[in-house]
CSV table of C-alpha atoms and ligand atoms in Angstrom, one decimal:
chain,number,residue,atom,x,y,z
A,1,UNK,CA,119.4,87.9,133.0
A,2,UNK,CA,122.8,90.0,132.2
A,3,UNK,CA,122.5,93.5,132.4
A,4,UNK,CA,124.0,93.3,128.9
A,5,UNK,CA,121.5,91.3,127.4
A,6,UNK,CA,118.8,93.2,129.4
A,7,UNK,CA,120.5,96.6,127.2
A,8,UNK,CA,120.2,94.9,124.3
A,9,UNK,CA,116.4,93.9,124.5
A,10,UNK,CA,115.8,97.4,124.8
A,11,UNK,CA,118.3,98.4,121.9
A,12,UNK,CA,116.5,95.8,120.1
A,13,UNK,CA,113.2,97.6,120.8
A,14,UNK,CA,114.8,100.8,119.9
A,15,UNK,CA,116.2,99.6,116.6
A,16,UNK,CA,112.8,98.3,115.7
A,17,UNK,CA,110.8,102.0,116.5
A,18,UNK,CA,113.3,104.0,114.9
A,19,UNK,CA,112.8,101.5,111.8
A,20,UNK,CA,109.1,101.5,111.6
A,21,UNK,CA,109.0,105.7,112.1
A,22,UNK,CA,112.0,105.4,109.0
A,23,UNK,CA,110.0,103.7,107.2
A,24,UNK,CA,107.2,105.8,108.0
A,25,UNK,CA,108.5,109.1,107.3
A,26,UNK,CA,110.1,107.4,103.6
A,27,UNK,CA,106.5,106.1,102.6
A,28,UNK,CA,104.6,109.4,103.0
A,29,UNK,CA,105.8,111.5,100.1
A,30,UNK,CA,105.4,108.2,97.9
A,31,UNK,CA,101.9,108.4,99.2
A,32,UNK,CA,101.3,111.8,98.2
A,33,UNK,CA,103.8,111.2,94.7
A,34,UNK,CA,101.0,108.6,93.7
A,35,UNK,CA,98.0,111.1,94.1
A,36,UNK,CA,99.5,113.7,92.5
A,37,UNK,CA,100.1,111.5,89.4
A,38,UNK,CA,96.4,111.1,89.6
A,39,UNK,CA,95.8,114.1,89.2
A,40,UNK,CA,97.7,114.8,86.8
A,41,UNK,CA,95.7,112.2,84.6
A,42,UNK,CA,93.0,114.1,85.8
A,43,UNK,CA,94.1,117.4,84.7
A,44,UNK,CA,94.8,116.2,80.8
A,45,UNK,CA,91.7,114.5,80.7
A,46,UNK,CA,90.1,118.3,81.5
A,47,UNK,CA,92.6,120.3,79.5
A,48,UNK,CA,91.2,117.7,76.2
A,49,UNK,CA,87.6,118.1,76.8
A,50,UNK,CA,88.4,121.8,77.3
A,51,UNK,CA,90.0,122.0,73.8
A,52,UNK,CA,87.7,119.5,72.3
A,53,UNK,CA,84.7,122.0,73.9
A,54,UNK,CA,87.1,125.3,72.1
A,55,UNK,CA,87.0,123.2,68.6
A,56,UNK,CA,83.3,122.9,68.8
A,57,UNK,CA,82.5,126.7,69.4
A,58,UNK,CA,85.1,127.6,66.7
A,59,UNK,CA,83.4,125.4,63.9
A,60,UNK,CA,79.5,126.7,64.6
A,61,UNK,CA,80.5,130.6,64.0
A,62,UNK,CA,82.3,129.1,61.2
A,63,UNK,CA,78.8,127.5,60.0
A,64,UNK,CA,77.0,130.1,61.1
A,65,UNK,CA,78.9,133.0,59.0
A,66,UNK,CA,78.7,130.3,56.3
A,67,UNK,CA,74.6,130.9,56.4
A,68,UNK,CA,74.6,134.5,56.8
A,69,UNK,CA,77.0,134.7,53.7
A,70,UNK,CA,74.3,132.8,52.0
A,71,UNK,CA,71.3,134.5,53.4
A,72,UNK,CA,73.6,138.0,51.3
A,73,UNK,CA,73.7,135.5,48.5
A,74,UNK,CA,70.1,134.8,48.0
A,75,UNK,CA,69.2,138.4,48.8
A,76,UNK,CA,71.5,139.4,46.0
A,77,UNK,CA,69.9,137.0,43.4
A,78,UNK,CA,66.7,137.9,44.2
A,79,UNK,CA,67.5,141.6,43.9
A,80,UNK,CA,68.8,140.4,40.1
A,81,UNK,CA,65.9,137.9,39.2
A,82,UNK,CA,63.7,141.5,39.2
A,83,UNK,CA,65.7,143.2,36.3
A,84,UNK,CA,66.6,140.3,34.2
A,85,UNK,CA,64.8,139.9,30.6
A,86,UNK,CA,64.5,136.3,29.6
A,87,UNK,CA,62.9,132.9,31.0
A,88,UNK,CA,65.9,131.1,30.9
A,89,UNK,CA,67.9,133.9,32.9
A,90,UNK,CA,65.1,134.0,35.7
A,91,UNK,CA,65.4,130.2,36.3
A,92,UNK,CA,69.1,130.1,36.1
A,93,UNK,CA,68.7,132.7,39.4
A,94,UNK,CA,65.8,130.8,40.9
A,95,UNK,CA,68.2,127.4,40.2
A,96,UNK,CA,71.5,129.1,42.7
A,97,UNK,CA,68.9,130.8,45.1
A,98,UNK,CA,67.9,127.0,45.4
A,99,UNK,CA,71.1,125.8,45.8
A,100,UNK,CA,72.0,128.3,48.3
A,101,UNK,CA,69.3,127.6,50.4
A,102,UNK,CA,70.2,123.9,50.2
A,103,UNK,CA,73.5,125.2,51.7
A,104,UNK,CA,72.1,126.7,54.6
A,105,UNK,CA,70.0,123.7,55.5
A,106,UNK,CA,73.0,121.8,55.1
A,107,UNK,CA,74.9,124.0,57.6
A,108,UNK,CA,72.0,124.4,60.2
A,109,UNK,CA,71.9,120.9,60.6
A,110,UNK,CA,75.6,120.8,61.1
A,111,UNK,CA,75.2,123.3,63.8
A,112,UNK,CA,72.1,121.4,65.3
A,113,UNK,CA,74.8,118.4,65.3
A,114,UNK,CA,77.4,120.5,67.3
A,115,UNK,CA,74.5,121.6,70.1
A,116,UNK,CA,73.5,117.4,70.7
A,117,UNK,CA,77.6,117.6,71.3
A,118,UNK,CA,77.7,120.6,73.4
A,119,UNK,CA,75.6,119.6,75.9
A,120,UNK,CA,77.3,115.9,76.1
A,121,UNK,CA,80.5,118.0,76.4
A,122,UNK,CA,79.4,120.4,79.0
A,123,UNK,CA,78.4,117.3,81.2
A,124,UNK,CA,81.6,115.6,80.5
A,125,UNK,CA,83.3,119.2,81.8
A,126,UNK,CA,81.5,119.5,84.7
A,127,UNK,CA,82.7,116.0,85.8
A,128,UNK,CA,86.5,116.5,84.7
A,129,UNK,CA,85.9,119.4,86.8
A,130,UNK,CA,84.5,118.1,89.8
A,131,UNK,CA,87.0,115.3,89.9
A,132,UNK,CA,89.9,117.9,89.8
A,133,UNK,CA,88.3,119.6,92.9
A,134,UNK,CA,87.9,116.3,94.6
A,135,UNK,CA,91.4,115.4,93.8
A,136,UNK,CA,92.8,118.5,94.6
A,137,UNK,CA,91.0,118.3,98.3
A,138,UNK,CA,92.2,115.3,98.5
A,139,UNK,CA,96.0,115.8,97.9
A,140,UNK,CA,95.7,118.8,100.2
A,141,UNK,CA,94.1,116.8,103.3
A,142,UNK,CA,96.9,114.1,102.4
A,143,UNK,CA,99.9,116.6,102.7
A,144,UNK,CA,98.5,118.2,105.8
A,145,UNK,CA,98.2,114.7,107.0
A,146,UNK,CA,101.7,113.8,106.1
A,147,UNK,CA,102.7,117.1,107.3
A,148,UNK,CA,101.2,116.2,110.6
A,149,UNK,CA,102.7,112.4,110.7
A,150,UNK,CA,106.3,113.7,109.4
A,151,UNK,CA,106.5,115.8,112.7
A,152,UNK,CA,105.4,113.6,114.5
A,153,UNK,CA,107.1,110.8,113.4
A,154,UNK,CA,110.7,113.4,113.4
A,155,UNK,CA,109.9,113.9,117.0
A,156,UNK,CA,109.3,110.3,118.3
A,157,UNK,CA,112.3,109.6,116.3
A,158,UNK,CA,114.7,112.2,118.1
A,159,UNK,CA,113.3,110.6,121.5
A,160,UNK,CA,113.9,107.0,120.6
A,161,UNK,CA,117.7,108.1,119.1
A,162,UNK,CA,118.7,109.7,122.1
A,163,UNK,CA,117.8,106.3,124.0
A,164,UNK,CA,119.3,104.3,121.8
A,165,UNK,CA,122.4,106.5,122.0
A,166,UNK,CA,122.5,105.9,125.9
A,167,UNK,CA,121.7,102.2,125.6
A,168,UNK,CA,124.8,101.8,123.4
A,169,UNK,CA,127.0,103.2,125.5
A,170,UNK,CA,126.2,101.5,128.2
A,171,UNK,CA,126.7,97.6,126.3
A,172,UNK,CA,130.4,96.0,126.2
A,173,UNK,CA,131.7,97.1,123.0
A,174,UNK,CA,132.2,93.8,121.4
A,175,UNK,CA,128.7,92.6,122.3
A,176,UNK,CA,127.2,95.4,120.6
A,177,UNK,CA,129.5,95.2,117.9
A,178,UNK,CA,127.9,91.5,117.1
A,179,UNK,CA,124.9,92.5,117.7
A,180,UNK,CA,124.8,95.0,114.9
A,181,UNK,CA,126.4,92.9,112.8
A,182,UNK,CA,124.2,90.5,113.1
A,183,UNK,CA,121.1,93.0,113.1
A,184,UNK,CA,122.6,93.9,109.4
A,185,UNK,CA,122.3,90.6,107.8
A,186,UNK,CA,119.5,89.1,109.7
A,187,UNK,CA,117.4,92.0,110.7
A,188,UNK,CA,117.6,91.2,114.5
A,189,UNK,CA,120.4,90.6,116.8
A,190,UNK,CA,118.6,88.6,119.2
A,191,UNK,CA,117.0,85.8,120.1
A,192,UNK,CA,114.6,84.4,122.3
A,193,UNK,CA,115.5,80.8,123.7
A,194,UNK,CA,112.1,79.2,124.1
A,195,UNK,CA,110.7,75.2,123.9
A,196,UNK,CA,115.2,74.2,123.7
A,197,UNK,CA,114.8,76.2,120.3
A,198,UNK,CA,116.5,79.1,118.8
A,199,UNK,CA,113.3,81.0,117.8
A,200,UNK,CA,115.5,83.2,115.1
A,201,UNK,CA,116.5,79.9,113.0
A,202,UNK,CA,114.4,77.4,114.8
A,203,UNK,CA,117.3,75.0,115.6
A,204,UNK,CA,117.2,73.0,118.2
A,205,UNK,CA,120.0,73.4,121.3
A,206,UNK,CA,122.0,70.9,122.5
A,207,UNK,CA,121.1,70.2,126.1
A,208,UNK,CA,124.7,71.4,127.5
A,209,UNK,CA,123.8,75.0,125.7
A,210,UNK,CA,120.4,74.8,126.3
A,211,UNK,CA,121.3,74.6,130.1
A,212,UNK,CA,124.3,77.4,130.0
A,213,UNK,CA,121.8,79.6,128.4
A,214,UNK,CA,119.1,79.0,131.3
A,215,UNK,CA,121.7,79.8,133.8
A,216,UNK,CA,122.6,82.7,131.8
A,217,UNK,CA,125.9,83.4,133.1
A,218,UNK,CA,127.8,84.6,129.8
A,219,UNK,CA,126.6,85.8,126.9
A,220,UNK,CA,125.7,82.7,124.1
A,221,UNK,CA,125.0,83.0,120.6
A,222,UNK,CA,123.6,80.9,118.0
A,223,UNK,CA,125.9,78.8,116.1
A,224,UNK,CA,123.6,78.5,113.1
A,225,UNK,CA,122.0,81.6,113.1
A,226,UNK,CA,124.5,83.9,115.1
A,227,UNK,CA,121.8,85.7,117.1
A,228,UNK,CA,122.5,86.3,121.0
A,229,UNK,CA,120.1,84.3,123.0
A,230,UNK,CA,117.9,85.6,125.6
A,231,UNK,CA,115.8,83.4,128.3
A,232,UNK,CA,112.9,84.9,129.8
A,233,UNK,CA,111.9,81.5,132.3
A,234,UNK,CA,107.8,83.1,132.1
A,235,UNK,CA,107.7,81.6,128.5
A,236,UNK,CA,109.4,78.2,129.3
A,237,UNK,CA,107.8,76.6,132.5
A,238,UNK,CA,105.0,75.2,130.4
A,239,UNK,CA,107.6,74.0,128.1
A,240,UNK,CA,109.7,72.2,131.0
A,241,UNK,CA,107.0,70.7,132.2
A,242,UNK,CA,106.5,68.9,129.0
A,243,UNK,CA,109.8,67.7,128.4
A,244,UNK,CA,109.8,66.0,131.6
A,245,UNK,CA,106.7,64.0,131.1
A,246,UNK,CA,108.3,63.3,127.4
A,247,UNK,CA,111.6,62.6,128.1
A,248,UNK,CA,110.1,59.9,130.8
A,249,UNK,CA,108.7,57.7,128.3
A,250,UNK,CA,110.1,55.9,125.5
A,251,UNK,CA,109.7,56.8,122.0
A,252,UNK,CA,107.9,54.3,120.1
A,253,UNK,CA,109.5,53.2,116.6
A,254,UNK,CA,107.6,54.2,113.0
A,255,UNK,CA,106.7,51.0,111.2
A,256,UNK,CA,108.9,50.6,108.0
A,257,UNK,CA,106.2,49.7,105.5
A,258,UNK,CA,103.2,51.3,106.7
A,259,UNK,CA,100.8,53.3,104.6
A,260,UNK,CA,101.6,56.4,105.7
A,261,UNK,CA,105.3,57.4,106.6
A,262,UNK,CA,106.2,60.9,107.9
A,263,UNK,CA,109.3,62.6,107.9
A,264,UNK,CA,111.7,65.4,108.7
A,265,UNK,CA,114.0,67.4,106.8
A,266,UNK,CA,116.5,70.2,107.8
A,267,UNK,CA,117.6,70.7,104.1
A,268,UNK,CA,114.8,70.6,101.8
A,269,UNK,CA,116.6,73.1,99.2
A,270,UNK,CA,114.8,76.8,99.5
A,271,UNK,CA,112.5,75.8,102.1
A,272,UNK,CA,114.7,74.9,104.1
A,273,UNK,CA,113.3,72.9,107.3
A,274,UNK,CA,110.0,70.7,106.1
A,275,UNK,CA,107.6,67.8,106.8
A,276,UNK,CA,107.1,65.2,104.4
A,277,UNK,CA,104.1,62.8,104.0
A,278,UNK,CA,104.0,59.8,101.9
A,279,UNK,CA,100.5,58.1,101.0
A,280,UNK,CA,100.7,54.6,99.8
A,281,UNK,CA,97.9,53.2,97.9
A,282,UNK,CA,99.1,49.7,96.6
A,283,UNK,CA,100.6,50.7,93.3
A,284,UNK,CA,100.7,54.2,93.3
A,285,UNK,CA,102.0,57.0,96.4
A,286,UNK,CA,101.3,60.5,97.0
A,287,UNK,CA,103.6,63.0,98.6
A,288,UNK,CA,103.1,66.3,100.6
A,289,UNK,CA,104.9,69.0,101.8
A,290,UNK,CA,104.6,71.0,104.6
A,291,UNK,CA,106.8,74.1,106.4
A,292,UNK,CA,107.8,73.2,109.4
A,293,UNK,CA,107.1,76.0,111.6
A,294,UNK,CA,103.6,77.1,110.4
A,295,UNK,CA,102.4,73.9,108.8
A,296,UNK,CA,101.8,75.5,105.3
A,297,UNK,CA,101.8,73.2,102.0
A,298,UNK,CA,104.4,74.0,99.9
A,299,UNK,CA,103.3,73.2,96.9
A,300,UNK,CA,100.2,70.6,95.3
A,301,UNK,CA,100.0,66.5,96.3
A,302,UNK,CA,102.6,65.0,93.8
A,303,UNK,CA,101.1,61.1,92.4
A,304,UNK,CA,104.2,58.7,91.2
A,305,UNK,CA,103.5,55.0,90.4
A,306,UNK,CA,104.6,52.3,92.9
A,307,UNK,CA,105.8,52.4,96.8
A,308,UNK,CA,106.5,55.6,98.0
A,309,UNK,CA,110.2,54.5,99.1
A,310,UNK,CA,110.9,53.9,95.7
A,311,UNK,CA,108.9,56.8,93.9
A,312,UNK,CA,110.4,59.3,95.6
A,313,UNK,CA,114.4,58.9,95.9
A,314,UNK,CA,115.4,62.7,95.7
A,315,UNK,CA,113.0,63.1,98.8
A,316,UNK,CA,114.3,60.2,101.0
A,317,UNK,CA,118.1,61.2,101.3
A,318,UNK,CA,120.1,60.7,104.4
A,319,UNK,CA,119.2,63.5,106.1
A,320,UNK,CA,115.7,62.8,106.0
A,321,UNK,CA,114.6,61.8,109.6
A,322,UNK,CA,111.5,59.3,110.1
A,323,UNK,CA,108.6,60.8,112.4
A,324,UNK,CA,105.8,58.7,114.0
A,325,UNK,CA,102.7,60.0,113.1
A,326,UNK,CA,98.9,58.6,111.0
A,327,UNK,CA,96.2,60.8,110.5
A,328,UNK,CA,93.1,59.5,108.4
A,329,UNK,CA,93.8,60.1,104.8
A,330,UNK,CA,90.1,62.1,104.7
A,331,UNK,CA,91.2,64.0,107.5
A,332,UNK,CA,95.0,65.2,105.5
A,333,UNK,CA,92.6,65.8,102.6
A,334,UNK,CA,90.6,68.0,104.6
A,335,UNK,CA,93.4,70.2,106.4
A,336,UNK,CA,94.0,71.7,102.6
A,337,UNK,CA,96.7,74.2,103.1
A,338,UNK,CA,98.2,74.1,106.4
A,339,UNK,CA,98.9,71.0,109.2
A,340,UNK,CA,96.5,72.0,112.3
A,341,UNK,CA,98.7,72.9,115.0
A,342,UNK,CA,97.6,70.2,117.2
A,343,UNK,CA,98.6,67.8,115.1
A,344,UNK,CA,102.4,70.4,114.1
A,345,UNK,CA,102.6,69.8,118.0
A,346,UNK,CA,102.7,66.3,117.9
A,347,UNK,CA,105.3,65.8,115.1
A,348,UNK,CA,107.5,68.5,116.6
A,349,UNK,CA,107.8,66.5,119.8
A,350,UNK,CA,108.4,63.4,117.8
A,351,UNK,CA,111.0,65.0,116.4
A,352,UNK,CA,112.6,66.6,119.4
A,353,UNK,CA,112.4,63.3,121.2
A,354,UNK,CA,114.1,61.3,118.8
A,355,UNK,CA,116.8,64.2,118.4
A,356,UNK,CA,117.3,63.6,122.3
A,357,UNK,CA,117.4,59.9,121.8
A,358,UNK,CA,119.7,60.0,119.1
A,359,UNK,CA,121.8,62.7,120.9
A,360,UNK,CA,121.9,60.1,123.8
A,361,UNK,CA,123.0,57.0,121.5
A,362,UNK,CA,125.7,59.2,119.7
A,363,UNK,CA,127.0,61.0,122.4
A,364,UNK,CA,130.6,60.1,121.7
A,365,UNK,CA,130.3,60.9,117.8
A,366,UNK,CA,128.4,64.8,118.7
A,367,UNK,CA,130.3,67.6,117.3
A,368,UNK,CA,132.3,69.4,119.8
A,369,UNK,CA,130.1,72.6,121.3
A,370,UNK,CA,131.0,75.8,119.5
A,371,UNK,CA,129.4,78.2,121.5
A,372,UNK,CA,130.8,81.7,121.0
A,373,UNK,CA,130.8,83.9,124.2
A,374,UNK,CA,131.4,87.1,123.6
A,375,UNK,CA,131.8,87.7,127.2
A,376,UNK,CA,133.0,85.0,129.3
B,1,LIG,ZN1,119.6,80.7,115.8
């Protein structure tokens, strides 16, 4: 491996820790923002029982100096009803001390009514309360915790700057100055070279690449994806293996009108790179979609009356590549969500095989290699 490219792994790793402890040190004081604002719920909620609680006491001395006014009241007419001279006079008196003491019942039970609501209120206190402490605790723990990360985090962070400092000045100026552009857009400026694929965009490499980069004499990068390649031969000897074996036999031709047709596409709008699979049932098809590199369905099983060549024209265009491939229709049922990756395996060496066949029948037609090297 170049020395360059070696430097750049290790920027790369750099780049990524002094991200992640970024990241880390931004998130903390969110963290601690969003309890606080909890707590601050928490406080009004206690600052309203608190008042509601004030409200309470001020209307029962209200009630009760309503009663004792009363109680003077009555004492008053009874102190009359002894002097006065006729019949009707002493029942007039006896008629207000009545209605008096109707008055105090009335306000008693008022007062009754607030004590049912005091203790109701008291428990609702003591929990507004306790919830404050708990919250309160809590944001304290969390800030010392933060405090503790921050530092940590600051420190690490110096360690890993200084590196990255020395790493940069030891990479070709122009090489580093892709890579970080690069980095910018596409959040890393490398690129592992693994199976023939770019494993930034996934694209294939021509053979003549694939082989420069496996010597790895010059710096390459990707013409689709701009990332510099790297080519660590551990991950790859499986790989070679494979392709040898492959490439030995011939690739056998899909059927034209069988039941079930696979395909490729490199350009299925947002998606991207996907896997199509057409069901034909007589006189109705079924079509699926799958993301190439993981396997996951995009989307549900779309049903369209007649032959599936004909039901689904904004599907088959051009670039749509056929792909040998049956699996029981049960057993496509069953996978649900996501193509196992026994069976991914298989339709990606399909496809790479009939990319090197076609690659070997067009030869004179292939685009003209574009590799940059940013140090040749
Ligand atoms: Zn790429």
């Amino acid at each position: 491996m170049l020395p360059d490219i070696e430097k750049l792994l290790e920027l790369q790793v750099a780049d990524k820790a002094i991200r992640k402890l970024q990241d880390e040190i931004a998130a903390l004081p969110k963290r601690v923002a969003v309890i606080e604002q909890k707590l601050a719920g928490t406080r009004a909620h206690l600052e309203k029982v608190q008042a509601a609680a004030k409200g309470d006491e001020a209307s029962r001395k209200k009630y009760e100096a309503a009663i004792k006014d009363l109680q003077v009241k009555i004492s008053k007419y009874r102190d009359q009803s002894l002097e006065v001279k006729t019949n009707e006079q002493y029942k007039a008196i006896m008629h207000e001390i009545q209605f008096a003491e109707q008055e105090i019942r009335l306000n008693e039970d008022r007062i009754l009514e607030l004590m049912v609501n005091v203790d109701a209120r008291e428990k609702e206190l003591k929990a507004a309360d306790a919830e404050m402490k708990a919250q309160t605790a809590e944001i304290e723990k969390e800030k010392e915790e933060a405090r503790k990360v921050t530092a940590e985090d600051q420190k690490q962070l110096a360690e890993w700057s200084a590196k990255r400092e020395t790493l940069r000045h030891a990479i070709a100026e122009d090489i580093l100055r892709h890579y970080d552009r690069v980095s910018k857009f596409r959040g890393a400026g490398l690129a592992e070279v693994r199976d023939q694929k770019c494993m930034g965009c996934q694209v294939l490499l021509r053979p003549q690449t694939y082989n420069e980069v496996t010597r790895g004499e010059k710096v390459m990068v990707c013409e689709s994806c701009q990332r510099i390649y790297y080519y660590n031969p551990a991950n790859n000897e499986k790989h070679e293996r494979e392709v040898v074996t492959v490439a030995g036999r011939r690739r056998p031709r899909p059927k034209a009108d069988a039941p079930q047709a696979w395909f490729y596409r490199p350009d299925y709008g947002e998606e991207g790179e996907v896997l199509l699979v057409f069901l034909n049932h007589g006189d109705n098809s079924s079509r699926r979609i799958y993301e190439m590199h993981t396997g996951r369905q995009i989307g549900g099983v779309l049903i369209r009356e007649g032959h599936s060549r004909l039901a689904f024209p904004e599907d088959l265009t051009d670039s749509a590549l056929r792909l040998n491939g049956h699996w029981d229709e049960k057993e496509i049922e069953e996978w649900a969500s996501e193509i196992p990756s026994h069976v991914l395996d298989l339709l990606h060496k399909d496809l790479l095989a009939l990319q090197r066949e076609h690659r070997a029948t067009h030869k004179d037609h292939s685009p003209v290699p574009a590799e940059h090297s940013a140090a040749s």
